[in-house]
Coordinates of C-alpha atoms and ligand atoms in Angstrom, one line a residue:
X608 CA -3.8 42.3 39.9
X609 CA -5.1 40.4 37.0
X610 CA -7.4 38.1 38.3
X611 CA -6.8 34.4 38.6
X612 CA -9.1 32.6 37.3
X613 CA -9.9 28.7 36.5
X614 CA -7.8 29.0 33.4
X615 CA -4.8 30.5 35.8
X616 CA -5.3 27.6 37.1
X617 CA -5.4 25.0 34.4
X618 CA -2.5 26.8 32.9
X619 CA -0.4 27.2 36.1
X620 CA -1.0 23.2 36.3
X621 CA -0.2 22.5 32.7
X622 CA 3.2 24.3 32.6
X623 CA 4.1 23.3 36.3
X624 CA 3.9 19.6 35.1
X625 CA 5.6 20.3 31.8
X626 CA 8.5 22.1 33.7
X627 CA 9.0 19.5 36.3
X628 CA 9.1 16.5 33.2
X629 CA 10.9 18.4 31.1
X630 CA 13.5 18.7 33.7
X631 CA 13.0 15.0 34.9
X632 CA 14.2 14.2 31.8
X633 CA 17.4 16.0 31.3
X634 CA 18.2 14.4 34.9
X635 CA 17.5 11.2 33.0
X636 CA 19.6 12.1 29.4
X637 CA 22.5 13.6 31.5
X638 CA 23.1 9.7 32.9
X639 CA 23.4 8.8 30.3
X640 CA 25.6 10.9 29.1
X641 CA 23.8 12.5 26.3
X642 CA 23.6 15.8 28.7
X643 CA 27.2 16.5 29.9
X644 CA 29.2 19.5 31.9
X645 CA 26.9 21.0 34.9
X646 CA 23.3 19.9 35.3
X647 CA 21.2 22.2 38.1
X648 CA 17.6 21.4 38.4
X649 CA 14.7 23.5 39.6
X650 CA 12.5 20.8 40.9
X651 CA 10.1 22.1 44.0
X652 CA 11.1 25.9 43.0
X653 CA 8.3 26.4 40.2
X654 CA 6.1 28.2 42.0
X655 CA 7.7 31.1 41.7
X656 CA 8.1 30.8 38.0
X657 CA 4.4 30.6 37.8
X658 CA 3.6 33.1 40.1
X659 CA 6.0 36.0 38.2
X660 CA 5.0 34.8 34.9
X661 CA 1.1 36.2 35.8
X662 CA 2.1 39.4 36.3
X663 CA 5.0 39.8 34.1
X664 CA 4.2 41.9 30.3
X665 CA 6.2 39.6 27.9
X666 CA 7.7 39.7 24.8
X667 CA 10.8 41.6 25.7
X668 CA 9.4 44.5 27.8
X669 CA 9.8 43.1 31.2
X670 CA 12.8 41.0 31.4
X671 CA 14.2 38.1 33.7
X672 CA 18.1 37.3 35.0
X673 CA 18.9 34.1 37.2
X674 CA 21.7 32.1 37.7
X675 CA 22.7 28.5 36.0
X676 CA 18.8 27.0 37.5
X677 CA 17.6 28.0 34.5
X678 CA 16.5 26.0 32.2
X679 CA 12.4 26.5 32.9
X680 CA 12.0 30.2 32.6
X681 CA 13.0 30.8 29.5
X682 CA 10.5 28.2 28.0
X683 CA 8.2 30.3 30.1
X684 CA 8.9 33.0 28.8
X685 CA 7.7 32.2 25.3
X686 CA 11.4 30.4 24.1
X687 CA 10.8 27.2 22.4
X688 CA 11.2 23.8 24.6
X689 CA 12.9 22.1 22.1
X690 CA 15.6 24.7 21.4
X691 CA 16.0 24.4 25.0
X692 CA 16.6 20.9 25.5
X693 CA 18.7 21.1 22.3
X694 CA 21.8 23.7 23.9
X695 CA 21.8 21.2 26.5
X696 CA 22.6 18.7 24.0
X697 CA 25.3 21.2 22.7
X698 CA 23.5 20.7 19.7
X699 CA 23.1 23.7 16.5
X700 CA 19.8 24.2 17.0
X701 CA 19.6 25.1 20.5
X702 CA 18.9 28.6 21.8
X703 CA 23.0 30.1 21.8
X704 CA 24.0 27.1 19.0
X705 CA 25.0 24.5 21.3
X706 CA 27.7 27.0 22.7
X707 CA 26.3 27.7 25.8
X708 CA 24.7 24.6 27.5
X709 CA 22.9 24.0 30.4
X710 CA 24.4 27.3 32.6
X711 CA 23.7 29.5 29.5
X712 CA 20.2 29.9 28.7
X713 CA 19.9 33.4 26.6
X714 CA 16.8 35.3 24.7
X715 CA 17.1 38.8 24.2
X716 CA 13.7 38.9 21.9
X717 CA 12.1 36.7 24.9
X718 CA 13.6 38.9 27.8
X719 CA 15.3 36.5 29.2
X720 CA 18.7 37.8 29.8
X721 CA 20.3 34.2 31.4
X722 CA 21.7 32.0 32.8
X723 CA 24.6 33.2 35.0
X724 CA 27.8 30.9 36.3
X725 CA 29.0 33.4 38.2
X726 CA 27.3 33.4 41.4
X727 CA 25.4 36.9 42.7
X728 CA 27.0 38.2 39.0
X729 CA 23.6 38.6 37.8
X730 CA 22.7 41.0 41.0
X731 CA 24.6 43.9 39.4
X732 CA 23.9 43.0 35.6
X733 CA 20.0 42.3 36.6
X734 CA 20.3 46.4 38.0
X735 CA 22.1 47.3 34.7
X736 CA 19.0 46.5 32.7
X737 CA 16.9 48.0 35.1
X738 CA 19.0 51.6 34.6
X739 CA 18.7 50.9 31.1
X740 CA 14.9 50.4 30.7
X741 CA 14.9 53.6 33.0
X742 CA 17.1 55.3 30.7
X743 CA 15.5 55.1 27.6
X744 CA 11.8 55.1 29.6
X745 CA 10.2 51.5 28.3
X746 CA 8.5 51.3 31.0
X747 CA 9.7 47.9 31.7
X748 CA 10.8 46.2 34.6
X749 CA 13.4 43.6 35.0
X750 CA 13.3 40.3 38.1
X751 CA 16.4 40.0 39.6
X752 CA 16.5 36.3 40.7
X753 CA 19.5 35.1 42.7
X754 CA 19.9 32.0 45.2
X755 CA 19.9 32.5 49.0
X756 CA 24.5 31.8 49.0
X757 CA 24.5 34.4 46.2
X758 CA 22.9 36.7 48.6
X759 CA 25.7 36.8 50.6
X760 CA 27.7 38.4 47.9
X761 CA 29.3 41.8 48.5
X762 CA 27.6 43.0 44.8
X763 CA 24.3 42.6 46.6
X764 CA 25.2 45.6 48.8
X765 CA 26.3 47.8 46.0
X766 CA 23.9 46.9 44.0
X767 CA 20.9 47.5 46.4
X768 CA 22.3 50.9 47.7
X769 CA 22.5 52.3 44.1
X770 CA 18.9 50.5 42.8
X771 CA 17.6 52.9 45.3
X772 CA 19.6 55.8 45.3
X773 CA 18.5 55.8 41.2
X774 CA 15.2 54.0 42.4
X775 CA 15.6 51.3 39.6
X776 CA 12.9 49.1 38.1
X777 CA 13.7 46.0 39.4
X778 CA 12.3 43.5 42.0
X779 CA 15.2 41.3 43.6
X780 CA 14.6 37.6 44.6
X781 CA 15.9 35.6 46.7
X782 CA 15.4 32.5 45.7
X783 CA 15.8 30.6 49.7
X784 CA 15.8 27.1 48.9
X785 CA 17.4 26.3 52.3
X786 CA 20.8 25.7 50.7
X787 CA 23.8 26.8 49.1
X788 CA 25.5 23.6 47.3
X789 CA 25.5 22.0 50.8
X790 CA 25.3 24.7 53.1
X791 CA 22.5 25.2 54.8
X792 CA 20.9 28.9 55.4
X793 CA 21.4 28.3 59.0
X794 CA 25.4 28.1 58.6
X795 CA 26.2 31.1 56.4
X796 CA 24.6 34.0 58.6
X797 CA 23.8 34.6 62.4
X798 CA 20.0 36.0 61.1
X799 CA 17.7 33.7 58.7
X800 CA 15.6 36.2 57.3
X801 CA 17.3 37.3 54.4
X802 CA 14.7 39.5 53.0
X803 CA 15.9 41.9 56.0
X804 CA 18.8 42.6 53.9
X805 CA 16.6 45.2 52.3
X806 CA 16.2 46.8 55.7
X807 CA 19.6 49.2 55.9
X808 CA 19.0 50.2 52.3
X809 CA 15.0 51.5 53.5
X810 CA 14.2 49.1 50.3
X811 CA 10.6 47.5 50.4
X812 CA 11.3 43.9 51.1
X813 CA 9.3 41.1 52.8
X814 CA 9.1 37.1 53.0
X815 CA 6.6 34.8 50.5
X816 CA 5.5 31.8 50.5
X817 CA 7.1 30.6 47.7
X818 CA 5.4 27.1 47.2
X819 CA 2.4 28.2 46.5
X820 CA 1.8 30.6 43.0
X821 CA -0.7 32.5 44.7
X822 CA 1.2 34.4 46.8
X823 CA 4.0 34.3 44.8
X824 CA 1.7 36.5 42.8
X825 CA 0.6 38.9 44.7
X826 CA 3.8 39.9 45.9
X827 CA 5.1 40.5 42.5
X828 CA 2.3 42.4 41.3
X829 CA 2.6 44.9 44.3
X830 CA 6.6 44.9 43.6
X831 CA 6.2 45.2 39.4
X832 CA 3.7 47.9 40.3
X833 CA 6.1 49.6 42.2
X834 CA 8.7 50.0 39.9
X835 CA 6.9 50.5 36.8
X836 CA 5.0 53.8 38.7
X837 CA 8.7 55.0 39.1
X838 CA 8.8 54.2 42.9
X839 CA 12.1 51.6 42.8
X840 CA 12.8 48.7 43.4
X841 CA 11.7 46.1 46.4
X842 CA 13.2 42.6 47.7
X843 CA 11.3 39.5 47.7
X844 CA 12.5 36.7 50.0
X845 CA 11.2 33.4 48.3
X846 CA 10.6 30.7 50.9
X847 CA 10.9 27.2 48.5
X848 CA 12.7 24.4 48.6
X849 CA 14.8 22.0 45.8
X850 CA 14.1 18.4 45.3
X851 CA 17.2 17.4 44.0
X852 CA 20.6 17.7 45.0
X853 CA 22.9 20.9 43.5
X854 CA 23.4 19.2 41.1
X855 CA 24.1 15.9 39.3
X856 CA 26.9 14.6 41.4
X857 CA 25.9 15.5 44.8
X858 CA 25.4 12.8 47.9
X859 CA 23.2 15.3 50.3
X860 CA 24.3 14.3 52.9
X861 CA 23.3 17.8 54.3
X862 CA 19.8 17.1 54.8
X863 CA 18.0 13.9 55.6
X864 CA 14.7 12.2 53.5
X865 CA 12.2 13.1 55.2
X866 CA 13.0 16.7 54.9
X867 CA 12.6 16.2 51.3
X868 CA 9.5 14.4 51.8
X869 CA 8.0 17.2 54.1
X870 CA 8.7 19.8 51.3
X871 CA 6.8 17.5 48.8
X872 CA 3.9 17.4 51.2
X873 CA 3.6 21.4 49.8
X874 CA 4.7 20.6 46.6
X875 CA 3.7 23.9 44.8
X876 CA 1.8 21.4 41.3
X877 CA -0.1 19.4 43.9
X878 CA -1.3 22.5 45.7
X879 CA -2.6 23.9 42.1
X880 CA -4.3 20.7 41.0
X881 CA -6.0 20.0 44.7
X882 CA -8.0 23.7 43.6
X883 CA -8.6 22.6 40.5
X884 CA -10.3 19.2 42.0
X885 CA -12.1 20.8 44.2
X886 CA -13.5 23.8 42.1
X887 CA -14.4 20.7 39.4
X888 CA -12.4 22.9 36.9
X889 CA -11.5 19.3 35.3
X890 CA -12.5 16.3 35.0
X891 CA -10.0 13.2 35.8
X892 CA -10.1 12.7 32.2
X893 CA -9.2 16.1 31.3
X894 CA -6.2 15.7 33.9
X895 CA -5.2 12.4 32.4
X896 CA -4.7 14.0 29.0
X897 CA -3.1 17.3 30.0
X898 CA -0.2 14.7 31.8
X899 CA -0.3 12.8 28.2
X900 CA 0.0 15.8 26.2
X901 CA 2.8 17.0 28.6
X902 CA 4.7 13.9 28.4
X903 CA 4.7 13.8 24.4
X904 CA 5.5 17.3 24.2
X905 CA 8.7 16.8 26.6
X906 CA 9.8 13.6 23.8
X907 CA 8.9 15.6 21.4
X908 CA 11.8 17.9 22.5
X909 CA 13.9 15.0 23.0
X910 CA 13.4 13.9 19.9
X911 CA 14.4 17.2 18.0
X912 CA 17.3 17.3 20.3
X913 CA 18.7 14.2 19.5
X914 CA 18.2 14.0 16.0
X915 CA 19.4 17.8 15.5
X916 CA 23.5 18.1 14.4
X917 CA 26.4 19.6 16.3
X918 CA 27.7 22.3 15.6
X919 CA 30.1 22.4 12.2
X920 CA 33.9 22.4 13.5
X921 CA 33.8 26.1 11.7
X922 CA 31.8 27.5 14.7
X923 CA 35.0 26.9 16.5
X924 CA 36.1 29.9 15.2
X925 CA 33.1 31.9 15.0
X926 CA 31.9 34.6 17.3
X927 CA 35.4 34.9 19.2
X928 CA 37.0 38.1 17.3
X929 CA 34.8 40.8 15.6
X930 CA 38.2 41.0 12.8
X931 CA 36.7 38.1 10.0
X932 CA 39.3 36.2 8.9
X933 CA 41.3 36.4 12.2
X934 CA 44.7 34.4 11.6
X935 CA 43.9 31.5 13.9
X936 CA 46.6 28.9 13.8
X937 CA 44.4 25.8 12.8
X938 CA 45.9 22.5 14.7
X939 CA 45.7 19.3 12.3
Ligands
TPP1489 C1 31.7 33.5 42.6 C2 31.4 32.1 42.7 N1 31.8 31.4 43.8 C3 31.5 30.1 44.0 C4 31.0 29.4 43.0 C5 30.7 27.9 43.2 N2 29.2 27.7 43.4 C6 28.5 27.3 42.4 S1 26.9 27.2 42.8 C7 27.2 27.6 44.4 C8 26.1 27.7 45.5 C9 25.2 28.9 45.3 O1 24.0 28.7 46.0 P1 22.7 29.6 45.9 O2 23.1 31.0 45.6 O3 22.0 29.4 47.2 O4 21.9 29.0 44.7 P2 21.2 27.6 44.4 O5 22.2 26.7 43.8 O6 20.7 27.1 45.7 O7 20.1 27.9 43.4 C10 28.6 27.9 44.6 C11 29.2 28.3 45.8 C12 30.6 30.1 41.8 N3 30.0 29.4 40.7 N4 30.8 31.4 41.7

């Protein structure tokens, strides 16, 4: 695996933080009202993020599907933050025009493949791309992420029987962050340990620890390795946890506080910036700045966001039929 090394480290810390404000603040714009339609949040899950993106070749080879948590991987992934918080804005410049918002996240050049409503209809579509990269042999390898209700889906089975029947290039996760809108992990099965879905298909599976980018890591570089050498795919059980609720408008009354607060006694940033105290790979000075820098960058976002247009009424009609000049009936 590529090593990790102090400036894993710094860098693991820097987009962590930048991540979790970023997203802070779309929780803040969406009150007030600025943000509108669905708003899920990834707070507590970036680890995993951090830990894929170490051993991931970007720039379109190895590519990434999710569902609507979405809104940090691509920016990841090499897509600009501002166009980001921009489509959430529904405004022109963001990433699909201000057509897709906050569930629709897209980059083909990035690899970033979305941003999925649908839940577990990524599962399928994340082992299309696979077939495809094996198809035309790039040689690159495609993550699979999915949440621990959309691994209850029937397409999961399918899915995993033909990934390795045609031993795909791709690495499934589970992204267990204890819930499914308010159902807990405990109340949709009689077994916890989702990875062991992966059993009846022979498929290479296992639990992580999924708060710390570490091990995150070091599963994925075993699982990319895997499938790039041809030998199929593997399933990756993510053990993490979410901060906030599902989404904007829920009570949780599912769990209680101090769950929440155990969970932040892991947190997967504070775990990253406790090494880099106690290796002295920054000073608190250093660390002051990085959290300045990150805080300007996310207004800096806001900023283009706000002042950037909506889209021109035209685009109404744009992008729906291939036929130009389709005879829409325009309403006055
Ligand atoms: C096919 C389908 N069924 C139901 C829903 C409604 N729904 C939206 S999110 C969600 C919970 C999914 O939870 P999980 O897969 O654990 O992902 P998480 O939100 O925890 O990331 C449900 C049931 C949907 N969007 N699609």
């Amino acid at each position: 695996m590529k090593e990790i090394t102090k400036e894993t480290y710094i860098n693991w810390y820097k987009d962590m933080l930048f991540w979790r404000k970023f997203e802070d603040k779309l929780a803040a714009v969406y009150i007030q009202q600025k943000v509108r339609g669905f708003l899920h949040l990834y707070n507590g899950q970036e680890a995993i993020l951090a830990g894929c993106l170490h051993v991931m070749e970007l720039g379109g080879k190895d590519k990434m599907i999710t569902a609507y948590r979405n809104h940090v991987q691509p920016i990841g992934m090499g897509v600009d933050p501002k166009r980001v918080m921009a489509e959430l804005y529904g405004k022109s410049t963001g990433t699909s025009h201000g057509m897709g918002g906050s569930m629709h996240i897209f980059s083909k050049e990035h690899g970033f493949y979305g941003g999925h409503g649908i839940v577990g209809g990524q599962i399928p579509l994340g082992a299309g791309m696979a077939f495809g990269d094996k198809y035309h042999n790039t040689g690159g390898v495609t993550i699979c992420c999915f949440g621990d209700g959309a691994a209850r889906q029937g397409s999961l089975h399918e899915t995993f029987n033909m990934a390795m029947l045609w031993k795909l290039p791709v690495v499934f996760i589970v992204e267990n962050n204890g819930y499914a809108m308010g159902t807990s992990v405990e109340r949709t099965a009689n077994h916890q340990d989702i990875w062991k879905l992966g059993l009846g298909y022979e498929m290479p599976c296992g639990p992580v620890d999924a708060m710390n980018p570490i091990k995150v890591a070091e599963a994925m570089d075993e699982a990319m390795e895997r499938a790039r050498r041809g030998d199929g795919p593997t399933f990756l059980e993510m053990k993490t946890y979410r901060y906030r609720g599902h989404s904007m408008s829920d009570a949780q009354h599912y769990r209680t506080k101090e769950e929440v607060e155990e969970y932040k006694k892991i947190d997967p940033i504070t775990q990253v910036l406790d090494i880099i105290k106690e290796e002295k790979y920054l000073t608190d000075e250093e660390i002051k700045q990085i959290d300045k820098d990150v805080k300007n960058k996310v207004a800096e976002c806001e900023k283009f966001a706000e002042e950037s247009p909506y889209p021109d009424k035209q685009q109404l009609y744009d992008m729906v039929y291939e036929q130009e000049n389709y005879p829409f009936v325009k309403h006055k």
